[in-house]
């Protein structure tokens, strides 16, 4: 075990301003740099200790206030702790100094630090981009620095690059001067005081869309050549978000311009560098005519998320990485608020239920973790970026907001940001601001949600004149002992109320139409008595969509934990006939799909028949073509129902029709609605063969949007053919798949019902090559669908293999994925036959 103290820099020398010059050589994949850092020496020292890794420091010196230069007599590296130490032959006295250093490094291929991204230009030649990803702890790969979030400073950056390249950094360019040899020095304004992980440099042959006006600031999109048709939506969504957040926070945007850059190779979704936000291409560039509603919404979500960070994260920053949830949960929460205002017709808070459900799936494991817990090493900091930080974190903020009221909550946020601007905070600072605004004991209510893993289930028990609410720790495998202060909203008839359910049971007078978790925003499950559940199911359509969603999600969770039979779940989702919300259908269908994975192939036809019964009539009524004036969500629902009927329902008629529509879409992409096109590609893929596979790869190469590229690659991975699946694994090993995409592609292949076992064997026999095909921080994600490998022999083999061959930095993640797998092994054991009998009886 490491401790945080081992990794923290001594606080003897504190930086306040960096003057940085970087000169990348894109062809050679190297860079040189120099820096002058204004520092305060707070106690006499003979050594100055900074972070640096994979950097060669040629020389360093400290200059005192009188201008006397003290060269470092030794430059020593501590690779384990990613440090460089400059030693001096005399003591440096307290006071103001300047540290100067010159250094060189590499543009690496690991998608972190100062790194290389490549793309093919129109002539098929490889072009190189130099770009940065510093969060969590990789600024130290680009320049020696005090690389901790609370050692904030200002940054005055100069980039020296080839004259035909575009270069951007965090702040506006103030000058661009030729410096000989075909190079230009771009000098940028000094930034606000901020953390090192937010510094950015991006250099390449970019085209620029915009600027447009965004709340009074110039907003531009940078992309590789030939993609200008994909930038409109990001300009629109970005301008809206900057305006929205300025108003919500009641603080103007803290930068001086805003560039959003699409980077072809990107490990995460996007990165909130102040004024120079970088994105994976699918998260920024989109063809409005050919994208599904889901893909459009993702772009809007990610943009809103990153821009929410300009204040929450950039202006006010967590003190240390244990507090990263505060940044990420809040940005996720605000992303939803912003996009809900941008496109109310998209009902983002309903879609958010999926995100909550995913994190509850992990948080119901014994191997979960608290949202906030101690972090020491860089590896541990990177491990924090998971569904508990983002999903659970944002969901408990939403629960709190709905309990306190939206205006009170917003006023608390304004108070918090104004008080801590340009500074750093801990979780309690947020609670203090919300307490001051609401008068409620927010810290006391929230501490269980933040410092304990897991969540409760509230059992609703009928009493003489109402109900008793009791909580217990919900877990899929075996109960836990924790309790929470549960902010509970409820309804009975037209009476609405709120109450905190603590360790003691709460009794309420209510009628038989009693509903708990009103609005569906709670991070807990509800267990109703059978007759209440039946009554709610009867009046299903009268519930809010999010309430219908949670009712289904909670029932499904109880099937996974073994507390309810799958037959009860199937009966409940039978009430969905005519449901018009794709997200509500989606949670039901995902449960049915999981059942399809654990039932034997002999019994599967009975389940397929049941699925056809559920969705067939509604899908037929919707047809293959959108009707005039239809909403985006209706179009999404059509795609979902058709795909479900064709794949999960194995409906041959739909499969044949899908092939015709696919041919039509292939010859004229714009002739077919985007959500229908996506569905038919999915249906053809799931029922296709090697010819289809070749066609998908060809379509991927010819794709004109990042979403289409992903769509066709995903389709290729869905083809149920061991040979084509093997070819994809070989492509990953040969570097023919971008390293940023290898993790999700492998996850899908491993989870594939038919080809997964073959792929798993291949993955094991090429283990090192597979790991090296992905950036280190992405490797764990290849395990995302191992839960589907619940076949007894394979599940045990996966367990053993991952125990003997751990993925570095992914212990917790692996443990969670293995437990999710064990939950499904249990489901298979319980339901495999029991469910088949029920389905047989029904037919
Ligand atoms: Zn974020």
PDB file of N, CA and C in Angstrom, residues 717-794:
ATOM      1  N   UNK A 717     -18.367  -6.255 -35.720  1.00  0.00           N
ATOM      2  CA  UNK A 717     -18.135  -7.043 -34.502  1.00  0.00           C
ATOM      3  C   UNK A 717     -19.360  -7.850 -34.102  1.00  0.00           C
ATOM      4  N   UNK A 718     -20.529  -7.476 -34.626  1.00  0.00           N
ATOM      5  CA  UNK A 718     -21.762  -8.179 -34.249  1.00  0.00           C
ATOM      6  C   UNK A 718     -22.031  -9.394 -35.128  1.00  0.00           C
ATOM      7  N   UNK A 719     -21.306  -9.531 -36.223  1.00  0.00           N
ATOM      8  CA  UNK A 719     -21.538 -10.667 -37.133  1.00  0.00           C
ATOM      9  C   UNK A 719     -21.224 -11.980 -36.398  1.00  0.00           C
ATOM     10  N   UNK A 720     -22.185 -12.919 -36.372  1.00  0.00           N
ATOM     11  CA  UNK A 720     -21.996 -14.151 -35.571  1.00  0.00           C
ATOM     12  C   UNK A 720     -21.169 -15.192 -36.323  1.00  0.00           C
ATOM     13  N   UNK A 721     -19.904 -14.889 -36.544  1.00  0.00           N
ATOM     14  CA  UNK A 721     -19.052 -15.766 -37.334  1.00  0.00           C
ATOM     15  C   UNK A 721     -17.677 -15.772 -36.674  1.00  0.00           C
ATOM     16  N   UNK A 722     -17.217 -16.959 -36.286  1.00  0.00           N
ATOM     17  CA  UNK A 722     -15.953 -17.033 -35.550  1.00  0.00           C
ATOM     18  C   UNK A 722     -14.788 -16.517 -36.375  1.00  0.00           C
ATOM     19  N   UNK A 723     -14.828 -16.776 -37.680  1.00  0.00           N
ATOM     20  CA  UNK A 723     -13.702 -16.342 -38.512  1.00  0.00           C
ATOM     21  C   UNK A 723     -13.617 -14.833 -38.631  1.00  0.00           C
ATOM     22  N   UNK A 724     -14.764 -14.176 -38.796  1.00  0.00           N
ATOM     23  CA  UNK A 724     -14.696 -12.711 -38.911  1.00  0.00           C
ATOM     24  C   UNK A 724     -14.323 -12.090 -37.561  1.00  0.00           C
ATOM     25  N   UNK A 725     -14.805 -12.693 -36.480  1.00  0.00           N
ATOM     26  CA  UNK A 725     -14.431 -12.184 -35.152  1.00  0.00           C
ATOM     27  C   UNK A 725     -12.915 -12.314 -34.963  1.00  0.00           C
ATOM     28  N   UNK A 726     -12.369 -13.441 -35.419  1.00  0.00           N
ATOM     29  CA  UNK A 726     -10.925 -13.652 -35.331  1.00  0.00           C
ATOM     30  C   UNK A 726     -10.176 -12.593 -36.138  1.00  0.00           C
ATOM     31  N   UNK A 727     -10.715 -12.270 -37.319  1.00  0.00           N
ATOM     32  CA  UNK A 727     -10.054 -11.244 -38.129  1.00  0.00           C
ATOM     33  C   UNK A 727     -10.009  -9.901 -37.406  1.00  0.00           C
ATOM     34  N   UNK A 728     -11.076  -9.567 -36.699  1.00  0.00           N
ATOM     35  CA  UNK A 728     -11.072  -8.295 -35.967  1.00  0.00           C
ATOM     36  C   UNK A 728     -10.012  -8.290 -34.868  1.00  0.00           C
ATOM     37  N   UNK A 729      -9.880  -9.425 -34.180  1.00  0.00           N
ATOM     38  CA  UNK A 729      -8.842  -9.496 -33.139  1.00  0.00           C
ATOM     39  C   UNK A 729      -7.466  -9.323 -33.783  1.00  0.00           C
ATOM     40  N   UNK A 730      -7.285  -9.949 -34.951  1.00  0.00           N
ATOM     41  CA  UNK A 730      -6.001  -9.796 -35.652  1.00  0.00           C
ATOM     42  C   UNK A 730      -5.766  -8.343 -36.055  1.00  0.00           C
ATOM     43  N   UNK A 731      -6.820  -7.659 -36.460  1.00  0.00           N
ATOM     44  CA  UNK A 731      -6.676  -6.243 -36.823  1.00  0.00           C
ATOM     45  C   UNK A 731      -6.272  -5.402 -35.612  1.00  0.00           C
ATOM     46  N   UNK A 732      -6.847  -5.731 -34.448  1.00  0.00           N
ATOM     47  CA  UNK A 732      -6.446  -5.025 -33.228  1.00  0.00           C
ATOM     48  C   UNK A 732      -4.951  -5.244 -32.980  1.00  0.00           C
ATOM     49  N   UNK A 733      -4.530  -6.501 -33.082  1.00  0.00           N
ATOM     50  CA  UNK A 733      -3.115  -6.830 -32.811  1.00  0.00           C
ATOM     51  C   UNK A 733      -2.187  -6.182 -33.828  1.00  0.00           C
ATOM     52  N   UNK A 734      -2.657  -6.025 -35.063  1.00  0.00           N
ATOM     53  CA  UNK A 734      -1.808  -5.448 -36.110  1.00  0.00           C
ATOM     54  C   UNK A 734      -1.835  -3.916 -36.099  1.00  0.00           C
ATOM     55  N   UNK A 735      -2.566  -3.327 -35.144  1.00  0.00           N
ATOM     56  CA  UNK A 735      -2.625  -1.863 -35.088  1.00  0.00           C
ATOM     57  C   UNK A 735      -3.503  -1.279 -36.181  1.00  0.00           C
ATOM     58  N   UNK A 736      -4.401  -2.090 -36.766  1.00  0.00           N
ATOM     59  CA  UNK A 736      -5.274  -1.577 -37.825  1.00  0.00           C
ATOM     60  C   UNK A 736      -6.562  -0.972 -37.272  1.00  0.00           C
ATOM     61  N   UNK A 737      -6.745  -1.073 -35.978  1.00  0.00           N
ATOM     62  CA  UNK A 737      -7.862  -0.423 -35.294  1.00  0.00           C
ATOM     63  C   UNK A 737      -7.232   0.651 -34.418  1.00  0.00           C
ATOM     64  N   UNK A 738      -7.792   1.856 -34.425  1.00  0.00           N
ATOM     65  CA  UNK A 738      -7.235   2.905 -33.562  1.00  0.00           C
ATOM     66  C   UNK A 738      -7.210   2.427 -32.110  1.00  0.00           C
ATOM     67  N   UNK A 739      -6.120   2.718 -31.427  1.00  0.00           N
ATOM     68  CA  UNK A 739      -5.994   2.220 -30.056  1.00  0.00           C
ATOM     69  C   UNK A 739      -7.139   2.721 -29.180  1.00  0.00           C
ATOM     70  N   UNK A 740      -7.695   3.904 -29.487  1.00  0.00           N
ATOM     71  CA  UNK A 740      -8.807   4.444 -28.689  1.00  0.00           C
ATOM     72  C   UNK A 740     -10.065   3.592 -28.809  1.00  0.00           C
ATOM     73  N   UNK A 741     -10.178   2.789 -29.881  1.00  0.00           N
ATOM     74  CA  UNK A 741     -11.381   1.990 -30.108  1.00  0.00           C
ATOM     75  C   UNK A 741     -11.212   0.516 -29.727  1.00  0.00           C
ATOM     76  N   UNK A 742      -9.982   0.111 -29.422  1.00  0.00           N
ATOM     77  CA  UNK A 742      -9.726  -1.314 -29.203  1.00  0.00           C
ATOM     78  C   UNK A 742     -10.485  -1.839 -27.987  1.00  0.00           C
ATOM     79  N   UNK A 743     -10.588  -1.040 -26.924  1.00  0.00           N
ATOM     80  CA  UNK A 743     -11.208  -1.556 -25.702  1.00  0.00           C
ATOM     81  C   UNK A 743     -12.688  -1.882 -25.905  1.00  0.00           C
ATOM     82  N   UNK A 744     -13.429  -0.974 -26.537  1.00  0.00           N
ATOM     83  CA  UNK A 744     -14.873  -1.265 -26.695  1.00  0.00           C
ATOM     84  C   UNK A 744     -15.112  -2.341 -27.736  1.00  0.00           C
ATOM     85  N   UNK A 745     -14.246  -2.392 -28.744  1.00  0.00           N
ATOM     86  CA  UNK A 745     -14.398  -3.434 -29.757  1.00  0.00           C
ATOM     87  C   UNK A 745     -14.167  -4.813 -29.135  1.00  0.00           C
ATOM     88  N   UNK A 746     -13.101  -4.930 -28.348  1.00  0.00           N
ATOM     89  CA  UNK A 746     -12.820  -6.215 -27.688  1.00  0.00           C
ATOM     90  C   UNK A 746     -13.914  -6.569 -26.694  1.00  0.00           C
ATOM     91  N   UNK A 747     -14.415  -5.579 -25.977  1.00  0.00           N
ATOM     92  CA  UNK A 747     -15.488  -5.849 -25.014  1.00  0.00           C
ATOM     93  C   UNK A 747     -16.685  -6.463 -25.729  1.00  0.00           C
ATOM     94  N   UNK A 748     -17.054  -5.894 -26.881  1.00  0.00           N
ATOM     95  CA  UNK A 748     -18.197  -6.416 -27.629  1.00  0.00           C
ATOM     96  C   UNK A 748     -17.927  -7.826 -28.153  1.00  0.00           C
ATOM     97  N   UNK A 749     -16.707  -8.032 -28.620  1.00  0.00           N
ATOM     98  CA  UNK A 749     -16.377  -9.358 -29.148  1.00  0.00           C
ATOM     99  C   UNK A 749     -16.393 -10.411 -28.048  1.00  0.00           C
ATOM    100  N   UNK A 750     -15.830 -10.068 -26.892  1.00  0.00           N
ATOM    101  CA  UNK A 750     -15.807 -11.034 -25.778  1.00  0.00           C
ATOM    102  C   UNK A 750     -17.230 -11.315 -25.303  1.00  0.00           C
ATOM    103  N   UNK A 751     -18.084 -10.288 -25.323  1.00  0.00           N
ATOM    104  CA  UNK A 751     -19.454 -10.466 -24.832  1.00  0.00           C
ATOM    105  C   UNK A 751     -20.401 -11.078 -25.854  1.00  0.00           C
ATOM    106  N   UNK A 752     -19.954 -11.236 -27.088  1.00  0.00           N
ATOM    107  CA  UNK A 752     -20.833 -11.741 -28.153  1.00  0.00           C
ATOM    108  C   UNK A 752     -21.306 -13.166 -27.849  1.00  0.00           C
ATOM    109  N   UNK A 753     -22.617 -13.381 -28.001  1.00  0.00           N
ATOM    110  CA  UNK A 753     -23.170 -14.671 -27.601  1.00  0.00           C
ATOM    111  C   UNK A 753     -22.514 -15.841 -28.329  1.00  0.00           C
ATOM    112  N   UNK A 754     -22.280 -15.683 -29.626  1.00  0.00           N
ATOM    113  CA  UNK A 754     -21.772 -16.826 -30.402  1.00  0.00           C
ATOM    114  C   UNK A 754     -20.251 -16.841 -30.528  1.00  0.00           C
ATOM    115  N   UNK A 755     -19.661 -15.681 -30.766  1.00  0.00           N
ATOM    116  CA  UNK A 755     -18.221 -15.678 -31.052  1.00  0.00           C
ATOM    117  C   UNK A 755     -17.378 -15.408 -29.810  1.00  0.00           C
ATOM    118  N   UNK A 756     -18.011 -14.991 -28.723  1.00  0.00           N
ATOM    119  CA  UNK A 756     -17.277 -14.609 -27.516  1.00  0.00           C
ATOM    120  C   UNK A 756     -16.301 -15.653 -26.995  1.00  0.00           C
ATOM    121  N   UNK A 757     -16.730 -16.935 -26.902  1.00  0.00           N
ATOM    122  CA  UNK A 757     -15.802 -17.943 -26.376  1.00  0.00           C
ATOM    123  C   UNK A 757     -14.525 -18.065 -27.216  1.00  0.00           C
ATOM    124  N   UNK A 758     -14.669 -18.010 -28.548  1.00  0.00           N
ATOM    125  CA  UNK A 758     -13.491 -18.067 -29.427  1.00  0.00           C
ATOM    126  C   UNK A 758     -12.589 -16.860 -29.174  1.00  0.00           C
ATOM    127  N   UNK A 759     -13.207 -15.692 -29.101  1.00  0.00           N
ATOM    128  CA  UNK A 759     -12.426 -14.463 -28.907  1.00  0.00           C
ATOM    129  C   UNK A 759     -11.704 -14.498 -27.558  1.00  0.00           C
ATOM    130  N   UNK A 760     -12.388 -14.992 -26.540  1.00  0.00           N
ATOM    131  CA  UNK A 760     -11.751 -15.043 -25.221  1.00  0.00           C
ATOM    132  C   UNK A 760     -10.467 -15.891 -25.271  1.00  0.00           C
ATOM    133  N   UNK A 761     -10.539 -17.030 -25.981  1.00  0.00           N
ATOM    134  CA  UNK A 761      -9.333 -17.865 -26.127  1.00  0.00           C
ATOM    135  C   UNK A 761      -8.231 -17.085 -26.850  1.00  0.00           C
ATOM    136  N   UNK A 762      -8.599 -16.370 -27.899  1.00  0.00           N
ATOM    137  CA  UNK A 762      -7.613 -15.582 -28.651  1.00  0.00           C
ATOM    138  C   UNK A 762      -6.996 -14.478 -27.787  1.00  0.00           C
ATOM    139  N   UNK A 763      -7.843 -13.852 -27.002  1.00  0.00           N
ATOM    140  CA  UNK A 763      -7.358 -12.769 -26.140  1.00  0.00           C
ATOM    141  C   UNK A 763      -6.324 -13.320 -25.162  1.00  0.00           C
ATOM    142  N   UNK A 764      -6.630 -14.479 -24.590  1.00  0.00           N
ATOM    143  CA  UNK A 764      -5.684 -15.069 -23.636  1.00  0.00           C
ATOM    144  C   UNK A 764      -4.360 -15.413 -24.318  1.00  0.00           C
ATOM    145  N   UNK A 765      -4.450 -16.015 -25.512  1.00  0.00           N
ATOM    146  CA  UNK A 765      -3.194 -16.466 -26.132  1.00  0.00           C
ATOM    147  C   UNK A 765      -2.381 -15.310 -26.718  1.00  0.00           C
ATOM    148  N   UNK A 766      -2.984 -14.129 -26.811  1.00  0.00           N
ATOM    149  CA  UNK A 766      -2.230 -12.953 -27.284  1.00  0.00           C
ATOM    150  C   UNK A 766      -2.256 -11.841 -26.245  1.00  0.00           C
ATOM    151  N   UNK A 767      -2.255 -12.208 -24.982  1.00  0.00           N
ATOM    152  CA  UNK A 767      -2.546 -11.269 -23.893  1.00  0.00           C
ATOM    153  C   UNK A 767      -1.699  -9.995 -23.948  1.00  0.00           C
ATOM    154  N   UNK A 768      -0.387 -10.149 -24.055  1.00  0.00           N
ATOM    155  CA  UNK A 768       0.465  -8.951 -24.032  1.00  0.00           C
ATOM    156  C   UNK A 768       0.209  -8.064 -25.243  1.00  0.00           C
ATOM    157  N   UNK A 769       0.047  -8.704 -26.395  1.00  0.00           N
ATOM    158  CA  UNK A 769      -0.221  -7.936 -27.616  1.00  0.00           C
ATOM    159  C   UNK A 769      -1.542  -7.181 -27.522  1.00  0.00           C
ATOM    160  N   UNK A 770      -2.535  -7.838 -26.932  1.00  0.00           N
ATOM    161  CA  UNK A 770      -3.842  -7.195 -26.760  1.00  0.00           C
ATOM    162  C   UNK A 770      -3.708  -5.979 -25.841  1.00  0.00           C
ATOM    163  N   UNK A 771      -3.036  -6.163 -24.719  1.00  0.00           N
ATOM    164  CA  UNK A 771      -2.897  -5.040 -23.779  1.00  0.00           C
ATOM    165  C   UNK A 771      -2.147  -3.884 -24.438  1.00  0.00           C
ATOM    166  N   UNK A 772      -1.128  -4.217 -25.221  1.00  0.00           N
ATOM    167  CA  UNK A 772      -0.329  -3.157 -25.837  1.00  0.00           C
ATOM    168  C   UNK A 772      -1.053  -2.446 -26.977  1.00  0.00           C
ATOM    169  N   UNK A 773      -2.148  -3.028 -27.432  1.00  0.00           N
ATOM    170  CA  UNK A 773      -2.917  -2.385 -28.511  1.00  0.00           C
ATOM    171  C   UNK A 773      -3.809  -1.264 -27.987  1.00  0.00           C
ATOM    172  N   UNK A 774      -3.811  -1.075 -26.647  1.00  0.00           N
ATOM    173  CA  UNK A 774      -4.680  -0.054 -26.045  1.00  0.00           C
ATOM    174  C   UNK A 774      -3.859   0.877 -25.168  1.00  0.00           C
ATOM    175  N   UNK A 775      -4.252   2.157 -25.059  1.00  0.00           N
ATOM    176  CA  UNK A 775      -3.580   3.006 -24.081  1.00  0.00           C
ATOM    177  C   UNK A 775      -3.802   2.425 -22.674  1.00  0.00           C
ATOM    178  N   UNK A 776      -2.802   2.493 -21.800  1.00  0.00           N
ATOM    179  CA  UNK A 776      -2.893   1.826 -20.495  1.00  0.00           C
ATOM    180  C   UNK A 776      -4.181   2.152 -19.733  1.00  0.00           C
ATOM    181  N   UNK A 777      -4.620   3.397 -19.806  1.00  0.00           N
ATOM    182  CA  UNK A 777      -5.795   3.802 -19.018  1.00  0.00           C
ATOM    183  C   UNK A 777      -7.092   3.206 -19.551  1.00  0.00           C
ATOM    184  N   UNK A 778      -7.086   2.650 -20.762  1.00  0.00           N
ATOM    185  CA  UNK A 778      -8.303   2.077 -21.351  1.00  0.00           C
ATOM    186  C   UNK A 778      -8.412   0.562 -21.208  1.00  0.00           C
ATOM    187  N   UNK A 779      -7.313  -0.087 -20.814  1.00  0.00           N
ATOM    188  CA  UNK A 779      -7.278  -1.559 -20.887  1.00  0.00           C
ATOM    189  C   UNK A 779      -8.395  -2.235 -20.118  1.00  0.00           C
ATOM    190  N   UNK A 780      -8.670  -1.745 -18.930  1.00  0.00           N
ATOM    191  CA  UNK A 780      -9.674  -2.386 -18.077  1.00  0.00           C
ATOM    192  C   UNK A 780     -11.044  -2.443 -18.759  1.00  0.00           C
ATOM    193  N   UNK A 781     -11.305  -1.460 -19.651  1.00  0.00           N
ATOM    194  CA  UNK A 781     -12.638  -1.389 -20.250  1.00  0.00           C
ATOM    195  C   UNK A 781     -12.928  -2.547 -21.199  1.00  0.00           C
ATOM    196  N   UNK A 782     -11.901  -3.295 -21.569  1.00  0.00           N
ATOM    197  CA  UNK A 782     -12.163  -4.452 -22.423  1.00  0.00           C
ATOM    198  C   UNK A 782     -12.960  -5.510 -21.650  1.00  0.00           C
ATOM    199  N   UNK A 783     -13.043  -5.382 -20.322  1.00  0.00           N
ATOM    200  CA  UNK A 783     -13.782  -6.347 -19.501  1.00  0.00           C
ATOM    201  C   UNK A 783     -15.253  -5.965 -19.342  1.00  0.00           C
ATOM    202  N   UNK A 784     -15.690  -4.892 -20.005  1.00  0.00           N
ATOM    203  CA  UNK A 784     -17.011  -4.337 -19.711  1.00  0.00           C
ATOM    204  C   UNK A 784     -18.184  -5.296 -19.923  1.00  0.00           C
ATOM    205  N   UNK A 785     -18.029  -6.283 -20.798  1.00  0.00           N
ATOM    206  CA  UNK A 785     -19.167  -7.180 -21.054  1.00  0.00           C
ATOM    207  C   UNK A 785     -18.886  -8.633 -20.655  1.00  0.00           C
ATOM    208  N   UNK A 786     -17.876  -8.859 -19.818  1.00  0.00           N
ATOM    209  CA  UNK A 786     -17.615 -10.256 -19.422  1.00  0.00           C
ATOM    210  C   UNK A 786     -18.766 -10.824 -18.589  1.00  0.00           C
ATOM    211  N   UNK A 787     -19.630  -9.948 -18.082  1.00  0.00           N
ATOM    212  CA  UNK A 787     -20.804 -10.435 -17.344  1.00  0.00           C
ATOM    213  C   UNK A 787     -21.648 -11.396 -18.185  1.00  0.00           C
ATOM    214  N   UNK A 788     -21.572 -11.255 -19.510  1.00  0.00           N
ATOM    215  CA  UNK A 788     -22.373 -12.118 -20.380  1.00  0.00           C
ATOM    216  C   UNK A 788     -21.780 -13.518 -20.537  1.00  0.00           C
ATOM    217  N   UNK A 789     -20.548 -13.702 -20.092  1.00  0.00           N
ATOM    218  CA  UNK A 789     -19.911 -15.023 -20.241  1.00  0.00           C
ATOM    219  C   UNK A 789     -20.193 -15.886 -19.022  1.00  0.00           C
ATOM    220  N   UNK A 790     -21.490 -16.056 -18.744  1.00  0.00           N
ATOM    221  CA  UNK A 790     -21.864 -16.769 -17.524  1.00  0.00           C
ATOM    222  C   UNK A 790     -21.928 -18.278 -17.721  1.00  0.00           C
ATOM    223  N   UNK A 791     -21.530 -18.780 -18.914  1.00  0.00           N
ATOM    224  CA  UNK A 791     -21.470 -20.230 -19.095  1.00  0.00           C
ATOM    225  C   UNK A 791     -20.512 -20.789 -18.047  1.00  0.00           C
ATOM    226  N   UNK A 792     -20.904 -21.867 -17.349  1.00  0.00           N
ATOM    227  CA  UNK A 792     -20.136 -22.299 -16.172  1.00  0.00           C
ATOM    228  C   UNK A 792     -18.630 -22.440 -16.419  1.00  0.00           C
ATOM    229  N   UNK A 793     -18.215 -23.138 -17.470  1.00  0.00           N
ATOM    230  CA  UNK A 793     -16.790 -23.362 -17.705  1.00  0.00           C
ATOM    231  C   UNK A 793     -16.052 -22.067 -18.005  1.00  0.00           C
ATOM    232  N   UNK A 794     -16.661 -21.245 -18.842  1.00  0.00           N
ATOM    233  CA  UNK A 794     -15.980 -20.016 -19.258  1.00  0.00           C
ATOM    234  C   UNK A 794     -15.885 -19.022 -18.100  1.00  0.00           C
TER     235      UNK A 794
END
